[in-house]
Coordinates of C-alpha atoms and ligand atoms in Angstrom, one line a residue:
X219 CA 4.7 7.6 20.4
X220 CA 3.6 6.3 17.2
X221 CA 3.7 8.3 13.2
X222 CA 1.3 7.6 10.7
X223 CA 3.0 8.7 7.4
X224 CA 0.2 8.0 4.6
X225 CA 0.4 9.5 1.2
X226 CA -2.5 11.7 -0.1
X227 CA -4.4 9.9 -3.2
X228 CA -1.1 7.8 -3.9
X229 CA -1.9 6.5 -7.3
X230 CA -2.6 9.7 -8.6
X231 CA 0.1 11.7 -6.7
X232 CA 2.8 9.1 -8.6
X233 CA 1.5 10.1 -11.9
X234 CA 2.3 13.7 -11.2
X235 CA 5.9 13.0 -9.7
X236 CA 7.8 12.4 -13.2
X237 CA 4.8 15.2 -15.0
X238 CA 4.9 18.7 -13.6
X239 CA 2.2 19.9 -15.7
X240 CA -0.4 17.6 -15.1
X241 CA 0.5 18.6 -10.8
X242 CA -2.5 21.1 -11.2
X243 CA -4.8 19.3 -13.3
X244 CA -7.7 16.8 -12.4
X245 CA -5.7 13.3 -12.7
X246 CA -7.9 9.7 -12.8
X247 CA -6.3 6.4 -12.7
X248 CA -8.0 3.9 -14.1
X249 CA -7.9 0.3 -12.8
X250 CA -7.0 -3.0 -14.6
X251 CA -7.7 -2.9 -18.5
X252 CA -8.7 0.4 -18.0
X253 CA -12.5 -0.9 -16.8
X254 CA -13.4 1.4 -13.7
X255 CA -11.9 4.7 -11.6
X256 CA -9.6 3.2 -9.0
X257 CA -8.2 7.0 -8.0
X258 CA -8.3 10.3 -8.2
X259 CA -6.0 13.5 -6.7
X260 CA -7.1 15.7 -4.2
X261 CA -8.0 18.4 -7.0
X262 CA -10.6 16.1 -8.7
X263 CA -12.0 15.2 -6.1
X264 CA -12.8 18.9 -5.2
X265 CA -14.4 19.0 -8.7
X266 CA -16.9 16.1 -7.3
X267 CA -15.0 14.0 -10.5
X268 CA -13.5 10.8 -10.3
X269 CA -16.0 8.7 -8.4
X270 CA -14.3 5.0 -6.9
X271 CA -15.1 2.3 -8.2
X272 CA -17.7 3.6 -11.6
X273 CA -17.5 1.9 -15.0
X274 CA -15.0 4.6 -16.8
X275 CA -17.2 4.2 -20.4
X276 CA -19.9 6.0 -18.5
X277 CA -18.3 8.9 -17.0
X278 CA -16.3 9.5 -20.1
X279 CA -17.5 12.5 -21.6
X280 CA -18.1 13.7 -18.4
X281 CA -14.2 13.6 -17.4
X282 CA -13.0 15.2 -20.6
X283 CA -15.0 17.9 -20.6
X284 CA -14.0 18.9 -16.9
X285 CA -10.3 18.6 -18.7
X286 CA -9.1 15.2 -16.4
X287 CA -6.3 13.5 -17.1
X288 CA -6.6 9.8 -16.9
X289 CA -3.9 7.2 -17.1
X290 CA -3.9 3.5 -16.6
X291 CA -2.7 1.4 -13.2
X292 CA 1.0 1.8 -13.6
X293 CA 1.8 -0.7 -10.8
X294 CA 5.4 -0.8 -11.0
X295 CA 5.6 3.0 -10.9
X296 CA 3.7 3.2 -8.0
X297 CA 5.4 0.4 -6.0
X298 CA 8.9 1.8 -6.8
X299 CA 7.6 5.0 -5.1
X300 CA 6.6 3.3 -2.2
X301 CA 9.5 1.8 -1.6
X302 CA 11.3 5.1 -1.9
X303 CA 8.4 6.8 0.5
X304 CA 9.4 3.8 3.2
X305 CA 13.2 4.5 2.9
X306 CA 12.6 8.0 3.3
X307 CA 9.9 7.7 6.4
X308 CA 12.8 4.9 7.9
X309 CA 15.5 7.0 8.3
X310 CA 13.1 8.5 11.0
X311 CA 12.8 6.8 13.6
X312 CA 13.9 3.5 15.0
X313 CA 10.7 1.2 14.6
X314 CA 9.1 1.0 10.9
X315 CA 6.7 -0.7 10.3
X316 CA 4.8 -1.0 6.4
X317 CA 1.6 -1.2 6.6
X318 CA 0.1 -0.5 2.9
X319 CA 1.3 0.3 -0.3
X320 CA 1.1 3.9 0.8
X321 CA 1.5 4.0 4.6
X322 CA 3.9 3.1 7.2
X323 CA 3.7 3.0 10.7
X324 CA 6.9 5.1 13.0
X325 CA 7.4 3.8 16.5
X326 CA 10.2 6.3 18.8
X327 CA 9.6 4.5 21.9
X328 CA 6.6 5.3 24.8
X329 CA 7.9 8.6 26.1
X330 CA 10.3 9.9 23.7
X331 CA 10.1 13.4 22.3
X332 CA 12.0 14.6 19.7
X333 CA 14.3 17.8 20.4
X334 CA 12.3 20.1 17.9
X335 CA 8.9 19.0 19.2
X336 CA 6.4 16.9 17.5
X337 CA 5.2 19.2 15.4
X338 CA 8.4 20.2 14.2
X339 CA 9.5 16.5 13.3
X340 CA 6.4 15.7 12.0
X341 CA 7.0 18.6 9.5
X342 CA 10.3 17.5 8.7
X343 CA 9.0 14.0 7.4
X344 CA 6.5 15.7 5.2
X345 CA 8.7 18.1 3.8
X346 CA 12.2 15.6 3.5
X347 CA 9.6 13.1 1.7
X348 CA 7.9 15.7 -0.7
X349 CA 11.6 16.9 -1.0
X350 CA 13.3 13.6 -1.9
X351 CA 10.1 11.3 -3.7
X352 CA 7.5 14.6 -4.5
X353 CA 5.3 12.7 -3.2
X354 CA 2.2 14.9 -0.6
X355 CA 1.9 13.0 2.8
X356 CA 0.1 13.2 5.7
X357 CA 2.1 12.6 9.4
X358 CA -0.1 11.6 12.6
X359 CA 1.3 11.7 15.7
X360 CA -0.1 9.5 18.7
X361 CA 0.5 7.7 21.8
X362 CA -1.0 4.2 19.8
X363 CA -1.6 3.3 16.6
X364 CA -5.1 4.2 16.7
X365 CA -5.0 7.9 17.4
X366 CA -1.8 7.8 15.1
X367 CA -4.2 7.1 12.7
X368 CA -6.8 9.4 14.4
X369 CA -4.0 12.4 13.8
X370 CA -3.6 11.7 10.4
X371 CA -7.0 11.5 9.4
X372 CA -7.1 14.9 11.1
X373 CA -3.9 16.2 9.3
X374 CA -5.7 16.1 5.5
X375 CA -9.4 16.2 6.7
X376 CA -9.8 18.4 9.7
X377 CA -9.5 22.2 9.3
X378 CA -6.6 24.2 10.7
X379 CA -4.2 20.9 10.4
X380 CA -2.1 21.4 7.3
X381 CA -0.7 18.0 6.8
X382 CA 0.2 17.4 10.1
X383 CA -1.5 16.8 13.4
X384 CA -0.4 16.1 16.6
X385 CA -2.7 14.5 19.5
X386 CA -0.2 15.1 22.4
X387 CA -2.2 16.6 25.0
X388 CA -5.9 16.1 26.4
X389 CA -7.1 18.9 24.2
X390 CA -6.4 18.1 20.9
X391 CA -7.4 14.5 21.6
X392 CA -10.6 15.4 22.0
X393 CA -11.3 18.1 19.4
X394 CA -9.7 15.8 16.7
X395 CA -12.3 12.6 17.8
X396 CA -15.3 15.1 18.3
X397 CA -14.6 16.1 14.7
X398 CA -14.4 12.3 13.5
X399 CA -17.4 10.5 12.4
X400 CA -17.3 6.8 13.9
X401 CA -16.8 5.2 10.5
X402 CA -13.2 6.9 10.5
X403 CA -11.6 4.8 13.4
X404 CA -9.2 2.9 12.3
X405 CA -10.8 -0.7 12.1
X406 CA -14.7 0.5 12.0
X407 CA -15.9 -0.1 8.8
X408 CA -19.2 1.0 7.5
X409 CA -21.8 -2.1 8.6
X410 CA -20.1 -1.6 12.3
X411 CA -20.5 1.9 12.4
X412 CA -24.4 1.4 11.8
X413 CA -24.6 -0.9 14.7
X414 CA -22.9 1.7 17.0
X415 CA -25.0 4.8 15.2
X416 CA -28.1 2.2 16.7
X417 CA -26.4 2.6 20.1
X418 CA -26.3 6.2 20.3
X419 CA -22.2 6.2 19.1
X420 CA -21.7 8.9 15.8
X421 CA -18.5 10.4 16.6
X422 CA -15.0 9.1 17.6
X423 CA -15.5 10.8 20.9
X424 CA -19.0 9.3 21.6
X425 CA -16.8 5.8 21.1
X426 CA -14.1 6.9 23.2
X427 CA -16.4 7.5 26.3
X428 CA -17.9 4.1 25.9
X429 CA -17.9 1.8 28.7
X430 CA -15.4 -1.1 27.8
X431 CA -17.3 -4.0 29.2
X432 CA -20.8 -2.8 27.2
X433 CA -18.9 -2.4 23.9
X434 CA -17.1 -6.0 24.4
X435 CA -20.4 -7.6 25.2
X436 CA -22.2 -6.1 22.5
X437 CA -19.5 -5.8 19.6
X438 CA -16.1 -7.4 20.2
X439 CA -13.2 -7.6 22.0
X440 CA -11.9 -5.4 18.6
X441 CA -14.1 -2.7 19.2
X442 CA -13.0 -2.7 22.5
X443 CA -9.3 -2.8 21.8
X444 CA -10.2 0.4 19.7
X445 CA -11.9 2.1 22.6
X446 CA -8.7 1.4 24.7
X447 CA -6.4 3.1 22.3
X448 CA -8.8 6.0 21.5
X449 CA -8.1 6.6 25.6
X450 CA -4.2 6.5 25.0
X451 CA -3.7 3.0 26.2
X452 CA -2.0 0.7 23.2
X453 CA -3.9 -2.8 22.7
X454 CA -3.0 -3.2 18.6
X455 CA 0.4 -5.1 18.2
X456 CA 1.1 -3.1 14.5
X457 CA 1.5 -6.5 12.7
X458 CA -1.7 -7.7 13.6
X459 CA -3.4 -5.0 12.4
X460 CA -6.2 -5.3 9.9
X461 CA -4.7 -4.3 6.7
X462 CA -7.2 -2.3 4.7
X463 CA -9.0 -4.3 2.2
X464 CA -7.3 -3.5 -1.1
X465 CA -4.1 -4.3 -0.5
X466 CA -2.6 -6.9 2.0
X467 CA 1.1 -6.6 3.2
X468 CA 2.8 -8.7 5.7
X469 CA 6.3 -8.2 6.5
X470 CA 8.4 -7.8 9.5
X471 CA 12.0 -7.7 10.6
X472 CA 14.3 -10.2 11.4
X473 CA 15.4 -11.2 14.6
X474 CA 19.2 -11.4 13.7
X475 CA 20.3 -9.7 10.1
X476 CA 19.8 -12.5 7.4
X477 CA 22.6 -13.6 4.8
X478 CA 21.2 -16.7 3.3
X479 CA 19.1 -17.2 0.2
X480 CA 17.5 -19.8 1.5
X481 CA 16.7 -18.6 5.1
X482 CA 15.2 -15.2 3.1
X483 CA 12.9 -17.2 1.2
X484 CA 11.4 -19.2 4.0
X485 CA 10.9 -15.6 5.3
X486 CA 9.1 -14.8 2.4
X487 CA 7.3 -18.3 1.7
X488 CA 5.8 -17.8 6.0
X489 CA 4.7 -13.8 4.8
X490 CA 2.8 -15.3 2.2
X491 CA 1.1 -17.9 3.7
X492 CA 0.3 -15.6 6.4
X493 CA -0.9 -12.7 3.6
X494 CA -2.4 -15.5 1.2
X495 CA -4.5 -17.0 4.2
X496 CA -6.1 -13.5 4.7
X497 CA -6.9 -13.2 1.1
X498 CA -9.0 -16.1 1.0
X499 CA -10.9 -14.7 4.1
X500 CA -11.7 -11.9 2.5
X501 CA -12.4 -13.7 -0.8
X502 CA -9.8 -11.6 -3.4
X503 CA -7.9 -13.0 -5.4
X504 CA -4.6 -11.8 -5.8
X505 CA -2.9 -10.3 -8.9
X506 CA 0.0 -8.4 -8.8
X507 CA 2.3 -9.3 -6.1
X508 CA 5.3 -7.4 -4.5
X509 CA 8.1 -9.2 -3.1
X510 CA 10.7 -6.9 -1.2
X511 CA 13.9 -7.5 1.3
X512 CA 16.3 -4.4 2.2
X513 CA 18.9 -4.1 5.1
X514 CA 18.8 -1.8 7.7
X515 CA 19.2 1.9 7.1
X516 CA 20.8 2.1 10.7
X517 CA 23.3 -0.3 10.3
X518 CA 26.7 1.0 8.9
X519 CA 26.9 -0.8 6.0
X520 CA 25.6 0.3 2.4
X521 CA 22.1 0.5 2.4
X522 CA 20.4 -2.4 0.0
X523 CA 17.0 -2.9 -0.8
X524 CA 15.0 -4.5 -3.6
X525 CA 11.7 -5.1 -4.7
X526 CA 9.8 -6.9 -7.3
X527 CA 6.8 -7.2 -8.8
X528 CA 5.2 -10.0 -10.2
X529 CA 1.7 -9.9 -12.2
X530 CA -0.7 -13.5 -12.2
X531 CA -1.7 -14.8 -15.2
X532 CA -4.4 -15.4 -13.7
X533 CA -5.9 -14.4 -10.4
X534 CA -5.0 -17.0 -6.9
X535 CA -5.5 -17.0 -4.2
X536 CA -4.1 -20.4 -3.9
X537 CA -1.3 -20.3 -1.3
X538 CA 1.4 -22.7 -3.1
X539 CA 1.1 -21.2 -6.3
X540 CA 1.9 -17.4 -4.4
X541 CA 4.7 -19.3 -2.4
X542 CA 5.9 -20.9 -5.8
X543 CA 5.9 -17.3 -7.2
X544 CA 8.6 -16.2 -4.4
X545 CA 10.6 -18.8 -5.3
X546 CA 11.0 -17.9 -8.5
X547 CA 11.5 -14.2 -7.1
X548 CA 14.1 -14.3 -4.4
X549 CA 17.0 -14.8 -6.4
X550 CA 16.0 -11.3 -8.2
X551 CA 15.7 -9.9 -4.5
X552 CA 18.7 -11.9 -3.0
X553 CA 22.3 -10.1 -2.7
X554 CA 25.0 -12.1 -1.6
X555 CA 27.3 -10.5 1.2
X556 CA 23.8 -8.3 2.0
X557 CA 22.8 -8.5 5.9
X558 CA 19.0 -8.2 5.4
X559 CA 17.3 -6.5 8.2
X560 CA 13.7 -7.0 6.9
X561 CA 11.7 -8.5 4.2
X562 CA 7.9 -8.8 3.1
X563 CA 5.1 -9.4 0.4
X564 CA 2.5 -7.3 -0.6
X565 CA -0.7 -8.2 -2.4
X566 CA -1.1 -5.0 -3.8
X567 CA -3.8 -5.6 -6.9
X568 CA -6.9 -7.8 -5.6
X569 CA -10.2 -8.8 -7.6
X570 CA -13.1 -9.8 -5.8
X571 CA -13.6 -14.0 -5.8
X572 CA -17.2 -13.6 -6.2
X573 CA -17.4 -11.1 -9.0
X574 CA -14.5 -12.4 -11.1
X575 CA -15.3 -13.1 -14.3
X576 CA -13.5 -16.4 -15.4
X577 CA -11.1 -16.0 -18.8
X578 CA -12.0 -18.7 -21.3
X579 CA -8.7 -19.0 -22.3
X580 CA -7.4 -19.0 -18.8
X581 CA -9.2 -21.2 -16.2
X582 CA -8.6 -20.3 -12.9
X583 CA -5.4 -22.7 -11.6
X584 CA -5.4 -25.5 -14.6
X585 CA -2.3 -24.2 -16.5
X586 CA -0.6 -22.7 -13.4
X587 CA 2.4 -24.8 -13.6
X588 CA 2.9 -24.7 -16.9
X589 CA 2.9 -20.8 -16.3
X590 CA 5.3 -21.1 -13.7
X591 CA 7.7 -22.8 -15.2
X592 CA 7.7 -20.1 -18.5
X593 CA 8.1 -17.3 -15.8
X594 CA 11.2 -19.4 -14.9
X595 CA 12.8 -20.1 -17.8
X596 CA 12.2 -16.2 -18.4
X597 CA 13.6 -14.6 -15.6
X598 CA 17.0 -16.7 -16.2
X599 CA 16.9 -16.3 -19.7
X600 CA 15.5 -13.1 -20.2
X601 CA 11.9 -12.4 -21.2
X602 CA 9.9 -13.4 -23.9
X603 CA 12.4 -16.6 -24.1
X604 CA 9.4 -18.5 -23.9
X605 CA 6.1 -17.3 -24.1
X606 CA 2.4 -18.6 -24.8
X607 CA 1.0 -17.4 -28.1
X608 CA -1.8 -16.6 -27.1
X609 CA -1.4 -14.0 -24.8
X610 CA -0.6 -11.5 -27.0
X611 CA -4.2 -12.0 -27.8
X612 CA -5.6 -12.4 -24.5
X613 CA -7.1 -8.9 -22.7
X614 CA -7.0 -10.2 -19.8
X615 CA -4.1 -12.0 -19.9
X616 CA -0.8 -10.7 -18.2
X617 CA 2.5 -11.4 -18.6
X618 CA 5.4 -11.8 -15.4
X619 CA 7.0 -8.8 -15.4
X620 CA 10.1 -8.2 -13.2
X621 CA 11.9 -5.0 -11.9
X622 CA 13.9 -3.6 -15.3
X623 CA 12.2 -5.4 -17.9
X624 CA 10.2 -3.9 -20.7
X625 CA 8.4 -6.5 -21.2
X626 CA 4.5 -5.3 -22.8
X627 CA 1.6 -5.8 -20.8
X628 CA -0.9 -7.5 -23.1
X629 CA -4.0 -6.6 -21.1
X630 CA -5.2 -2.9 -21.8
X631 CA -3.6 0.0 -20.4
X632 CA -4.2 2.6 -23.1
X633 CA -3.1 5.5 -20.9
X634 CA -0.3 4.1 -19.2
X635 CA 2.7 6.6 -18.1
X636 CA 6.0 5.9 -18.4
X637 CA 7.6 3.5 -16.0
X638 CA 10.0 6.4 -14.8
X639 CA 12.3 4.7 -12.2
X640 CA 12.0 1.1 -13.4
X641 CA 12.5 0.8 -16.8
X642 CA 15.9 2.2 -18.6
X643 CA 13.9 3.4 -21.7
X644 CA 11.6 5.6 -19.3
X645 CA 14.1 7.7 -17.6
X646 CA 13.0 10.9 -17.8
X647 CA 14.6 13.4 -20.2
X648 CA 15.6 16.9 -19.3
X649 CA 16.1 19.2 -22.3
X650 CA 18.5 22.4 -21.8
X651 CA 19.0 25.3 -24.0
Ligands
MG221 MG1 -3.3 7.2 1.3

């Protein structure tokens, strides 16, 4: 059986971890330089606020007088909750698998069941996560990755499943896919789902019933992979999975527990080229990166993990200058006497290729070396040790931040919350009397 574990509205359920009393308010995060709405919680949404994706100068008035809070991207905030999300979801089972910024993948084994039931253990994950990183999941339970991800659509969208659904038996399979519209499989996107709507196909179900060799021939051998697993019988390998469009993570365990530096960055360098080659299919371009590596929370050791993020002066998607990037990186993520058990990249802020509008100041890939080699001289000297002038000036223009620093961002980020669990001077502060 698989678990789905995929937080509700992550961006904006971060911003209300470290702030109980914005929890019950309307909260908008805003993306890069505070230019369009790139989230909003569960509550705004409810309002019919907080639109994806709209300019925020137009929608301002609108969002302050329905009393929203809005903050800026706060990257590092919300990829040191992830991080703490993934422990957490580990400790559960003995296959993990990270497949966003905000969801991971849970593999038990084909027939296991835990003592306490599904439902039961899916219940605990929610709770222990909410408990230990306050931050609202959902848990899907299936017998492949597809109705795992069938289940947990169902656990925040279908009525009568509070978080956490379960498709264990024939029934529940097929109420949760006749309540799904086809566009919410996991892998149909919208243009697909109007071919199949052409064919008669609307619901999950409707797919589900479809005759293998008709959808292979008319769609793909995809689409047919998907019909396969809404029937219970796994096709998707979990780390060949399309990752969804905003973010792209690759990562995987080693074989044997690694010690070396150098053997951990070839890891890394291969996750990048595989991550990097899939951002040029999809024509982003990559901004801020995340480069992680942690041992194993099932071996007997002390459990170590780190993660880093690093922000592009300018948008790549140029594989060597990514890869050059981890260099730089692994000795922040290296430990020495560490066994690491699993490492990874994520590309976790894209822009679209075709819509990015080119910096004067910063060409696309002509200075990259010369930034490189500041980023370098920074993270062993500390930051600002050398520095372009100009980018305090620059919008647009960010600088390398790593895990700890407090080094500024120079772009825009007028509502930015505090960088709680990453950044000393952020800690929060609890005032008795
Ligand atoms: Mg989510």
């Amino acid at each position: 059986m698989y678990a789905l574990c995929d937080v509700n509205s992550m961006y904006a359920s971060c911003e209300k971890v470290f702030d109980p009393s914005i929890r019950n308010k309307p909260v908008i995060v805003l993306t890069n330089n505070d230019g369009c709405i790139c989230a909003a919680c569960g509550i705004a949404k409810r309002m019919g606020i907080g639109k994806k994706f709209v300019p925020y100068f137009q929608v301002k008035d609108e969002l302050a007088a329905a009393g929203a809070i809005i903050r800026s991207s706060n990257y590092e905030l919300y990829a040191d909750l992830s991080q703490r999300m993934m422990d957490t979801c580990a400790r559960f089972a003995p296959h993990f698998h990270i497949y966003s910024i905000d969801e991971c993948f849970l593999y038990y084994g084909a027939n296991y069941v835990p003592p306490e039931g599904w439902n039961a253990h899916a219940a605990l994950i929610r709770r222990t996560v909410w408990k230990e990183v306050r931050l609202p999941i959902g848990v899907g339970v299936g017998s492949t990755p597809t109705l795992a991800k069938a289940a947990n659509h169902a656990s925040k969208r279908i009525d009568g499943y509070r978080g956490v659904a379960v498709i264990d038996n024939e029934q529940i399979r097929q109420h949760i896919l006749k309540h799904m519209d086809v566009t919410d499989v996991w892998g149909i996107g919208r243009r697909l789902g109007k071919r199949l709507n052409d064919v008669g196909i609307n619901t999950a179900w409707q797919l589900s019933k479809a005759k293998p060799g008709f959808i292979r021939k008319e769609f793909s051998i995809l689409v047919e992979n998907t019909v396969h697993e809404l029937n219970g019988i796994p096709k998707l390998n979990w780390d060949e999975v399309r990752s969804p469009k905003q973010q792209i993570f690759s990562t995987r365990s080693f074989g044997q527990r690694v010690t070396d530096k150098t053997e951990l960055r070839h890891a890394l360098i291969s996750h990048v080229t595989i991550a990097a080659s899939k951002l040029r299919r999809q024509n982003s371009l990559l901004k801020t990166l995340q480069v992680f590596a942690c041992s194993s929370p099932h071996d007997n050791d002390s459990y170590y993990r780190q993660s880093i993020l690093h922000t592009f002066p300018a948008p790549t998607s140029d594989t060597s200058i990514i890869a050059h990037a981890v260099s730089t990186l692994v000795d922040s993520v290296y430990r020495k006497g560490v066994k690491f058990y699993k490492c990874g990249v994520g590309l976790i802020e894209l822009v679209d290729a075709a819509h990015y509008q080119q910096d004067l100041f910063n060409v696309l890939h002509d200075k990259t070396d010369l930034m490189h080699c500041i980023d370098r001289i920074n993270s062993r000297y500390g930051r600002n040790t050398v520095h372009v002038a100009a980018q305090g000036t620059i919008q647009s223009t960010t600088q390398s931040t790593t895990q700890g620093a407090t080094q500024k961002f120079a772009m825009r980020r007028e509502f930015l919350s505090p960088q709680y669990t990453t950044r000393l001077a952020d800690i929060p502060k609890i005032f008795c009397d």
